[in-house]
Amino acid sequence: MYTQGLDAAGADARADSAASDDEAALLQRFQRRVDAEEKIEPKDWMPERYRSTLIRQISQHAHSEIVGMLPEGNWITRAPTLQRKAILIAKVQDEGGHGAYLYSAAETLGVSRDQLIDQLLSGKAKYSSIFNYPTPTWADVGAIGWLVDGAAIMNQIPLCRCSYGPYARAMVRVCREESFHQRQGYDIMLRLSQGSAAQRRMAQEALNRWWWPALMMFGPPDADSTHSSDSQRWKIKRFSNDELRQKFVDFTVPQAQFLGLTVPDPELRWNEAAERHDIGAIDWREFEQVLKGNGPCNAERLAARRSAHEQGAWVREAASAYAEKRRARGASRAA
Ligand code: BYC
């Protein structure tokens, strides 16, 4: 009996080792494809952690787009002119569209949209820290377009070359639209900074509110980034959090100077030798608090999403009933 057990154990071990040889070969082939810049598509073999990392990042990204509609959506009824209102409606609608493409991209990895929405509404899923800050003035709408969409572009242009095909392709259109969003935000800031003293003050105060949270959008410092090494090896991320943050600073500081606004960082300096701007210390405790749900608007944002989800139940039911009717009609025609 004991020897039979040993035989079985030996067979199991041989099967396990064959399986792990297969797995190692698959893994090697996968990494070779990634290194050769081939796109990984939904039906291709991929390591489970690649899949789960993508589901995590793409769904957080989708949630950010959807929650990100709230701070600016808040200003649609109060935009100062009809033209500004039309532009803002289009921008906020674009963000909803980005959320929709991204949920679809996440679904190609074997997760359902309902599961993802449940994770958001239950507070389990993260979304970008930036959307937990308030928009008390019209200048905040300008600052979001300029800084938040500006930071988003910096982070998302490299995602157009992400190794996962559906995410990379979704990013191409998203980036084109973000570029329009950034310009509309900068245009609002330009108008305000060329306006009355009160308008200039409003623009400066909005920059003061959004500068540091915009820098936090790029994620924790590289030394504390838990996912970066895997994501960079798999070419999901092409640059580190700190590299992209630095690019954003170098790009944005001259734009602030052109507006005649002051970046709210007394330690900001041009470093001639390194050819970059050095910045003061970021308050990472604030970032951690926002991630824990203790930012100025976390509760308000989730409450708004939950209420929108409940109020939209009849639309989902009607769409499902219509889809069912079409399916049944198609089936009876085919019979
Ligand atoms: N906020 O290991 P790390 C937009 C989390 S919306 C919250 O560096 P990773 C727009 C991170 O998730 C555009 N959480 O992570 C919409 C991880 O937590 P978990 C939003 C953050 O993934 C409307 C932990 O910290 N853009 O443009 O390698 C209106 C450790 O971080 C944040 C995207 O979503 C944060 N800021 O790198 C206007 C871009 N940062 O999951 C505009 C796609 C980090 O272990 N995402 N965390 O619990 C990415 O590129 C990457 O996910 C990140 C973080 C660079 C953000």
CSV table of C-alpha atoms and ligand atoms in Angstrom, one decimal:
chain,number,residue,atom,x,y,z
A,1,MET,CA,0.0,0.0,0.0
A,2,TYR,CA,2.8,2.3,1.0
A,3,THR,CA,4.7,1.5,-2.2
A,4,GLN,CA,1.5,2.1,-4.3
A,5,GLY,CA,1.3,5.5,-2.6
A,6,LEU,CA,4.9,6.1,-3.5
A,7,ASP,CA,4.3,5.2,-7.2
A,8,ALA,CA,1.3,7.5,-7.3
A,9,ALA,CA,3.3,10.3,-5.7
A,10,GLY,CA,6.0,9.7,-8.3
A,11,ALA,CA,3.5,9.9,-11.2
A,12,ASP,CA,2.0,13.1,-9.7
A,13,ALA,CA,5.4,14.6,-9.3
A,14,ARG,CA,6.3,13.7,-12.9
A,15,ALA,CA,3.0,15.1,-14.2
A,16,ASP,CA,3.6,18.3,-12.1
A,17,SER,CA,7.1,18.7,-13.4
A,18,ALA,CA,5.9,18.1,-17.0
A,19,ALA,CA,3.2,20.8,-16.4
A,20,SER,CA,5.8,23.2,-14.9
A,21,ASP,CA,8.1,22.5,-17.9
A,22,ASP,CA,5.2,23.3,-20.2
A,23,GLU,CA,4.4,26.4,-18.2
A,24,ALA,CA,8.1,27.6,-18.2
A,25,ALA,CA,8.2,27.1,-22.0
A,26,LEU,CA,5.0,29.1,-22.5
A,27,LEU,CA,6.3,31.8,-20.2
A,28,GLN,CA,9.5,32.0,-22.2
A,29,ARG,CA,7.6,32.2,-25.5
A,30,PHE,CA,5.3,34.9,-24.0
A,31,GLN,CA,8.2,37.0,-22.8
A,32,ARG,CA,10.0,36.6,-26.2
A,33,ARG,CA,6.8,37.9,-28.0
A,34,VAL,CA,6.6,40.8,-25.6
A,35,ASP,CA,10.3,41.6,-26.1
A,36,ALA,CA,9.8,41.5,-29.8
A,37,GLU,CA,7.0,44.1,-29.5
A,38,GLU,CA,4.3,41.7,-30.7
A,39,LYS,CA,0.9,42.5,-29.4
A,40,ILE,CA,-0.7,40.0,-27.0
A,41,GLU,CA,-4.3,39.4,-28.0
A,42,PRO,CA,-7.2,38.1,-25.8
A,43,LYS,CA,-7.1,34.5,-27.0
A,44,ASP,CA,-3.3,34.2,-26.7
A,45,TRP,CA,-1.7,32.4,-23.8
A,46,MET,CA,-0.7,34.8,-21.0
A,47,PRO,CA,0.6,34.4,-17.5
A,48,GLU,CA,-2.2,34.6,-14.9
A,49,ARG,CA,-0.4,37.6,-13.2
A,50,TYR,CA,-0.2,39.5,-16.5
A,51,ARG,CA,-4.0,39.0,-16.9
A,52,SER,CA,-4.7,40.1,-13.3
A,53,THR,CA,-2.4,43.1,-13.5
A,54,LEU,CA,-4.1,44.2,-16.7
A,55,ILE,CA,-7.6,43.7,-15.3
A,56,ARG,CA,-6.5,45.8,-12.2
A,57,GLN,CA,-5.0,48.6,-14.2
A,58,ILE,CA,-7.5,48.8,-17.0
A,59,SER,CA,-10.5,48.6,-14.6
A,60,GLN,CA,-9.0,51.3,-12.3
A,61,HIS,CA,-8.4,53.4,-15.4
A,62,ALA,CA,-12.1,52.8,-16.5
A,63,HIS,CA,-13.4,53.8,-13.1
A,64,SER,CA,-11.2,56.9,-13.1
A,65,GLU,CA,-12.8,58.0,-16.4
A,66,ILE,CA,-16.3,57.5,-15.1
A,67,VAL,CA,-15.7,59.1,-11.6
A,68,GLY,CA,-13.7,61.8,-13.4
A,69,MET,CA,-16.9,63.0,-15.1
A,70,LEU,CA,-18.2,64.2,-11.8
A,71,PRO,CA,-16.0,67.1,-10.8
A,72,GLU,CA,-16.4,68.8,-14.2
A,73,GLY,CA,-19.9,67.6,-14.8
A,74,ASN,CA,-20.7,69.7,-11.7
A,75,TRP,CA,-20.0,72.8,-13.8
A,76,ILE,CA,-22.0,72.1,-17.0
A,77,THR,CA,-25.0,74.1,-15.8
A,78,ARG,CA,-22.8,77.0,-14.6
A,79,ALA,CA,-20.3,77.3,-17.5
A,80,PRO,CA,-19.9,81.0,-18.2
A,81,THR,CA,-21.0,81.0,-21.9
A,82,LEU,CA,-23.0,78.8,-24.3
A,83,GLN,CA,-19.8,77.9,-26.2
A,84,ARG,CA,-18.0,76.9,-23.0
A,85,LYS,CA,-21.0,74.8,-22.0
A,86,ALA,CA,-21.1,73.0,-25.3
A,87,ILE,CA,-17.4,72.3,-25.1
A,88,LEU,CA,-17.7,71.0,-21.5
A,89,ILE,CA,-20.6,68.8,-22.3
A,90,ALA,CA,-18.6,67.2,-25.2
A,91,LYS,CA,-15.6,66.8,-22.9
A,92,VAL,CA,-17.4,65.1,-20.1
A,93,GLN,CA,-19.2,62.9,-22.6
A,94,ASP,CA,-15.8,61.9,-24.1
A,95,GLU,CA,-14.7,60.8,-20.6
A,96,GLY,CA,-17.8,58.5,-20.4
A,97,GLY,CA,-16.8,57.1,-23.8
A,98,HIS,CA,-13.3,56.4,-22.5
A,99,GLY,CA,-14.7,54.5,-19.6
A,100,ALA,CA,-16.9,52.4,-22.0
A,101,TYR,CA,-13.9,51.4,-24.2
A,102,LEU,CA,-11.8,50.6,-21.2
A,103,TYR,CA,-14.5,48.4,-19.6
A,104,SER,CA,-14.8,46.6,-22.9
A,105,ALA,CA,-11.0,46.1,-23.1
A,106,ALA,CA,-11.1,44.7,-19.5
A,107,GLU,CA,-13.9,42.4,-20.5
A,108,THR,CA,-11.7,40.8,-23.1
A,109,LEU,CA,-9.6,39.4,-20.2
A,110,GLY,CA,-12.5,37.4,-18.9
A,111,VAL,CA,-14.1,39.6,-16.3
A,112,SER,CA,-17.6,41.0,-16.6
A,113,ARG,CA,-18.6,44.7,-16.5
A,114,ASP,CA,-21.1,43.9,-13.7
A,115,GLN,CA,-18.2,42.5,-11.6
A,116,LEU,CA,-16.1,45.6,-12.2
A,117,ILE,CA,-18.9,48.0,-11.5
A,118,ASP,CA,-19.7,46.1,-8.2
A,119,GLN,CA,-16.0,46.5,-7.2
A,120,LEU,CA,-16.2,50.2,-7.8
A,121,LEU,CA,-19.6,50.7,-6.0
A,122,SER,CA,-18.6,48.6,-3.0
A,123,GLY,CA,-15.5,50.7,-2.6
A,124,LYS,CA,-13.1,47.7,-3.2
A,125,ALA,CA,-11.7,49.1,-6.5
A,126,LYS,CA,-9.4,52.1,-6.7
A,127,TYR,CA,-9.8,55.0,-9.1
A,128,SER,CA,-7.4,57.9,-9.6
A,129,SER,CA,-6.8,59.9,-6.5
A,130,ILE,CA,-7.2,63.1,-8.4
A,131,PHE,CA,-11.0,62.9,-8.7
A,132,ASN,CA,-11.4,63.2,-4.9
A,133,TYR,CA,-10.8,66.9,-4.9
A,134,PRO,CA,-13.5,69.6,-5.2
A,135,THR,CA,-14.1,72.1,-8.1
A,136,PRO,CA,-15.2,75.2,-6.2
A,137,THR,CA,-14.7,77.7,-9.1
A,138,TRP,CA,-14.8,77.8,-12.9
A,139,ALA,CA,-11.0,78.0,-12.9
A,140,ASP,CA,-10.9,74.5,-11.5
A,141,VAL,CA,-12.5,73.2,-14.7
A,142,GLY,CA,-9.6,75.0,-16.6
A,143,ALA,CA,-7.0,73.5,-14.2
A,144,ILE,CA,-8.4,70.0,-14.6
A,145,GLY,CA,-8.2,70.2,-18.4
A,146,TRP,CA,-4.7,71.7,-18.3
A,147,LEU,CA,-3.2,69.7,-15.5
A,148,VAL,CA,-5.2,66.5,-15.1
A,149,ASP,CA,-5.7,65.8,-18.7
A,150,GLY,CA,-2.2,66.9,-19.3
A,151,ALA,CA,-0.9,64.4,-16.8
A,152,ALA,CA,-3.2,61.8,-18.3
A,153,ILE,CA,-1.8,62.3,-21.7
A,154,MET,CA,1.8,62.0,-20.4
A,155,ASN,CA,0.9,58.7,-18.8
A,156,GLN,CA,-1.3,57.4,-21.6
A,157,ILE,CA,0.8,58.1,-24.8
A,158,PRO,CA,3.2,55.3,-23.8
A,159,LEU,CA,0.1,53.1,-23.1
A,160,CYS,CA,-0.7,53.3,-26.8
A,161,ARG,CA,2.4,50.9,-27.1
A,162,CYS,CA,1.3,48.7,-24.3
A,163,SER,CA,1.8,45.0,-25.0
A,164,TYR,CA,-1.9,44.1,-24.6
A,165,GLY,CA,-3.6,44.8,-28.0
A,166,PRO,CA,-7.1,45.9,-26.9
A,167,TYR,CA,-5.7,48.3,-24.3
A,168,ALA,CA,-3.1,49.8,-26.6
A,169,ARG,CA,-5.7,50.3,-29.4
A,170,ALA,CA,-8.3,51.9,-27.0
A,171,MET,CA,-5.6,54.4,-25.9
A,172,VAL,CA,-5.0,55.8,-29.4
A,173,ARG,CA,-8.4,57.4,-29.6
A,174,VAL,CA,-8.4,58.3,-25.9
A,175,CYS,CA,-5.1,60.2,-26.3
A,176,ARG,CA,-6.4,62.1,-29.3
A,177,GLU,CA,-9.4,63.2,-27.3
A,178,GLU,CA,-7.4,64.0,-24.2
A,179,SER,CA,-5.3,66.3,-26.3
A,180,PHE,CA,-8.4,68.3,-27.1
A,181,HIS,CA,-9.3,68.3,-23.4
A,182,GLN,CA,-5.9,69.6,-22.4
A,183,ARG,CA,-6.2,72.4,-24.9
A,184,GLN,CA,-9.6,73.4,-23.8
A,185,GLY,CA,-8.4,73.6,-20.2
A,186,TYR,CA,-5.4,75.6,-21.1
A,187,ASP,CA,-7.6,78.0,-23.1
A,188,ILE,CA,-9.8,78.6,-20.0
A,189,MET,CA,-6.7,79.3,-17.9
A,190,LEU,CA,-5.3,81.6,-20.6
A,191,ARG,CA,-8.5,83.6,-20.7
A,192,LEU,CA,-8.6,83.9,-17.0
A,193,SER,CA,-5.0,84.8,-16.6
A,194,GLN,CA,-5.4,87.6,-19.2
A,195,GLY,CA,-8.6,88.8,-17.5
A,196,SER,CA,-9.4,91.0,-14.4
A,197,ALA,CA,-7.4,90.8,-11.2
A,198,ALA,CA,-10.2,88.6,-9.7
A,199,GLN,CA,-10.0,86.2,-12.7
A,200,ARG,CA,-6.2,86.0,-12.4
A,201,ARG,CA,-6.5,85.3,-8.7
A,202,MET,CA,-9.1,82.6,-9.5
A,203,ALA,CA,-6.7,80.9,-12.0
A,204,GLN,CA,-3.8,81.1,-9.5
A,205,GLU,CA,-5.9,79.6,-6.7
A,206,ALA,CA,-7.0,76.7,-9.0
A,207,LEU,CA,-3.3,76.0,-9.9
A,208,ASN,CA,-2.5,76.0,-6.2
A,209,ARG,CA,-5.3,73.4,-5.5
A,210,TRP,CA,-4.5,71.1,-8.4
A,211,TRP,CA,-0.7,71.2,-8.8
A,212,TRP,CA,0.3,68.7,-6.1
A,213,PRO,CA,-2.6,66.3,-6.6
A,214,ALA,CA,-1.8,66.3,-10.3
A,215,LEU,CA,1.8,65.1,-9.5
A,216,MET,CA,0.3,62.4,-7.3
A,217,MET,CA,-1.7,61.0,-10.3
A,218,PHE,CA,1.5,59.3,-11.5
A,219,GLY,CA,1.5,57.0,-8.5
A,220,PRO,CA,3.9,56.4,-5.6
A,221,PRO,CA,7.6,57.0,-6.0
A,222,ASP,CA,9.4,54.3,-7.9
A,223,ALA,CA,10.8,52.8,-4.7
A,224,ASP,CA,7.3,52.2,-3.4
A,225,SER,CA,5.6,51.1,-6.6
A,226,THR,CA,4.6,47.5,-6.1
A,227,HIS,CA,3.6,46.7,-9.7
A,228,SER,CA,6.2,48.6,-11.7
A,229,SER,CA,8.8,45.9,-12.2
A,230,ASP,CA,6.3,43.3,-13.5
A,231,SER,CA,4.5,45.9,-15.6
A,232,GLN,CA,7.7,47.2,-17.1
A,233,ARG,CA,9.0,43.7,-17.9
A,234,TRP,CA,5.7,42.9,-19.6
A,235,LYS,CA,5.8,46.3,-21.4
A,236,ILE,CA,2.4,47.4,-19.9
A,237,LYS,CA,4.3,50.4,-18.5
A,238,ARG,CA,7.0,51.9,-20.7
A,239,PHE,CA,8.2,54.4,-18.1
A,240,SER,CA,8.4,54.5,-14.4
A,241,ASN,CA,6.1,56.6,-12.2
A,242,ASP,CA,8.9,59.1,-11.4
A,243,GLU,CA,10.0,59.3,-15.0
A,244,LEU,CA,6.6,60.3,-16.2
A,245,ARG,CA,6.1,62.7,-13.3
A,246,GLN,CA,9.4,64.5,-14.2
A,247,LYS,CA,8.4,64.7,-17.9
A,248,PHE,CA,5.1,66.3,-16.8
A,249,VAL,CA,6.8,68.8,-14.6
A,250,ASP,CA,9.3,69.8,-17.3
A,251,PHE,CA,6.5,70.2,-19.8
A,252,THR,CA,4.1,72.1,-17.6
A,253,VAL,CA,6.3,74.6,-15.7
A,254,PRO,CA,6.9,76.7,-18.9
A,255,GLN,CA,3.2,76.6,-19.6
A,256,ALA,CA,2.5,78.1,-16.1
A,257,GLN,CA,5.2,80.7,-16.8
A,258,PHE,CA,3.5,81.7,-20.1
A,259,LEU,CA,0.2,82.1,-18.1
A,260,GLY,CA,2.0,84.4,-15.6
A,261,LEU,CA,1.1,82.0,-12.8
A,262,THR,CA,3.3,80.7,-10.0
A,263,VAL,CA,3.7,77.0,-9.5
A,264,PRO,CA,3.0,76.5,-5.7
A,265,ASP,CA,6.4,75.0,-4.9
A,266,PRO,CA,9.0,77.3,-3.3
A,267,GLU,CA,11.7,74.6,-4.0
A,268,LEU,CA,11.0,74.4,-7.7
A,269,ARG,CA,14.3,75.0,-9.5
A,270,TRP,CA,15.8,74.5,-13.0
A,271,ASN,CA,18.6,72.1,-12.6
A,272,GLU,CA,21.0,73.1,-15.4
A,273,ALA,CA,23.3,70.1,-15.0
A,274,ALA,CA,20.5,67.5,-15.1
A,275,GLU,CA,18.5,69.6,-17.6
A,276,ARG,CA,15.3,69.2,-15.6
A,277,HIS,CA,13.2,70.9,-12.9
A,278,ASP,CA,13.8,69.8,-9.4
A,279,ILE,CA,10.7,69.9,-7.2
A,280,GLY,CA,10.0,70.0,-3.5
A,281,ALA,CA,8.9,67.0,-1.5
A,282,ILE,CA,5.5,65.6,-2.4
A,283,ASP,CA,3.2,64.9,0.7
A,284,TRP,CA,2.7,61.2,0.3
A,285,ARG,CA,0.7,61.0,3.5
A,286,GLU,CA,-2.0,63.0,1.7
A,287,PHE,CA,-1.9,60.5,-1.2
A,288,GLU,CA,-2.2,57.6,1.2
A,289,GLN,CA,-5.2,59.2,3.0
A,290,VAL,CA,-7.0,59.8,-0.3
A,291,LEU,CA,-6.3,56.2,-1.4
A,292,LYS,CA,-7.8,55.0,2.0
A,293,GLY,CA,-11.0,56.9,1.2
A,294,ASN,CA,-10.3,59.9,3.3
A,295,GLY,CA,-9.8,62.5,0.6
A,296,PRO,CA,-12.0,65.7,0.5
A,297,CYS,CA,-14.6,64.1,-1.8
A,298,ASN,CA,-14.2,60.3,-1.7
A,299,ALA,CA,-17.6,59.8,0.0
A,300,GLU,CA,-19.4,62.2,-2.2
A,301,ARG,CA,-18.0,60.7,-5.4
A,302,LEU,CA,-19.0,57.1,-4.5
A,303,ALA,CA,-22.4,58.3,-3.3
A,304,ALA,CA,-22.9,60.0,-6.7
A,305,ARG,CA,-21.9,56.9,-8.6
A,306,ARG,CA,-24.1,54.6,-6.5
A,307,SER,CA,-27.1,56.9,-7.0
A,308,ALA,CA,-26.5,57.1,-10.7
A,309,HIS,CA,-26.3,53.3,-10.9
A,310,GLU,CA,-29.6,52.9,-9.0
A,311,GLN,CA,-31.3,55.6,-11.1
A,312,GLY,CA,-30.0,53.9,-14.3
A,313,ALA,CA,-31.4,50.5,-13.4
A,314,TRP,CA,-34.4,51.0,-15.7
A,315,VAL,CA,-32.2,51.8,-18.7
A,316,ARG,CA,-30.2,48.5,-18.2
A,317,GLU,CA,-33.4,46.5,-17.8
A,318,ALA,CA,-34.9,48.1,-20.9
A,319,ALA,CA,-31.7,47.4,-22.9
A,320,SER,CA,-31.6,43.8,-21.7
A,321,ALA,CA,-35.3,43.3,-22.5
A,322,TYR,CA,-34.7,44.8,-26.0
A,323,ALA,CA,-31.7,42.6,-26.6
A,324,GLU,CA,-33.7,39.5,-25.5
A,325,LYS,CA,-36.6,40.5,-27.9
A,326,ARG,CA,-34.2,40.8,-30.8
A,327,ARG,CA,-32.5,37.5,-29.9
A,328,ALA,CA,-35.9,35.7,-29.7
A,329,ARG,CA,-37.0,37.3,-33.0
A,330,GLY,CA,-33.7,36.2,-34.7
A,331,ALA,CA,-34.1,32.6,-33.3
A,332,SER,CA,-37.7,32.3,-34.5
A,333,ARG,CA,-36.7,33.6,-38.0
A,334,ALA,CA,-33.9,31.1,-38.2
A,335,ALA,CA,-36.2,28.2,-37.2
B,1,BYC,N1,-4.7,57.0,-7.6
B,1,BYC,O1,2.5,49.9,-8.0
B,1,BYC,P1,1.9,51.2,-8.4
B,1,BYC,C1,-8.5,60.9,-16.9
B,1,BYC,C2,-2.3,52.6,-6.6
B,1,BYC,S1,-8.6,59.4,-16.0
B,1,BYC,C3,-5.2,55.9,-7.0
B,1,BYC,O2,2.8,52.2,-8.9
B,1,BYC,P2,0.7,50.8,-11.1
B,1,BYC,C4,-9.6,61.8,-16.8
B,1,BYC,C5,-2.1,51.5,-7.6
B,1,BYC,O3,-3.3,51.2,-8.2
B,1,BYC,C6,-7.0,58.7,-16.3
B,1,BYC,N2,-4.4,54.8,-6.8
B,1,BYC,O4,0.7,50.9,-9.5
B,1,BYC,C7,-10.9,61.4,-16.6
B,1,BYC,C8,-1.6,50.4,-6.7
B,1,BYC,O5,-2.7,49.9,-5.9
B,1,BYC,P3,-3.3,48.4,-6.0
B,1,BYC,C9,-6.5,57.9,-15.2
B,1,BYC,C10,-3.2,54.8,-7.3
B,1,BYC,O6,-0.6,50.4,-11.5
B,1,BYC,C11,-11.9,62.3,-16.4
B,1,BYC,C12,-0.7,51.1,-5.7
B,1,BYC,O7,-1.2,52.5,-5.7
B,1,BYC,N3,-5.3,57.3,-15.7
B,1,BYC,O8,-7.5,61.1,-17.6
B,1,BYC,O9,1.9,50.1,-11.6
B,1,BYC,C13,-11.6,63.7,-16.5
B,1,BYC,C14,0.7,51.0,-6.0
B,1,BYC,O10,1.0,51.8,-7.2
B,1,BYC,C15,-2.6,56.0,-8.0
B,1,BYC,C16,-5.0,56.0,-15.5
B,1,BYC,O11,-5.7,55.2,-14.8
B,1,BYC,C17,-3.4,57.1,-8.1
B,1,BYC,N4,-3.0,58.2,-8.7
B,1,BYC,O12,0.9,52.4,-11.5
B,1,BYC,C18,-10.3,64.1,-16.7
B,1,BYC,C19,-3.7,55.5,-16.2
B,1,BYC,N5,-1.4,55.7,-8.3
B,1,BYC,O13,-3.9,48.3,-7.4
B,1,BYC,C20,-9.3,63.2,-16.9
B,1,BYC,C21,-3.6,54.0,-16.1
B,1,BYC,C22,-1.1,54.4,-7.9
B,1,BYC,O14,-2.1,47.5,-5.8
B,1,BYC,N6,-2.9,53.5,-14.9
B,1,BYC,N7,-2.2,53.9,-7.3
B,1,BYC,O15,-4.3,48.3,-4.9
B,1,BYC,C23,-1.5,53.6,-14.8
B,1,BYC,O16,-0.8,54.0,-15.6
B,1,BYC,C24,-1.0,53.0,-13.5
B,1,BYC,O17,-2.0,52.2,-12.9
B,1,BYC,C25,-0.5,54.1,-12.5
B,1,BYC,C26,0.0,53.3,-11.2
B,1,BYC,C27,0.7,54.8,-13.1
B,1,BYC,C28,-1.6,55.0,-12.1
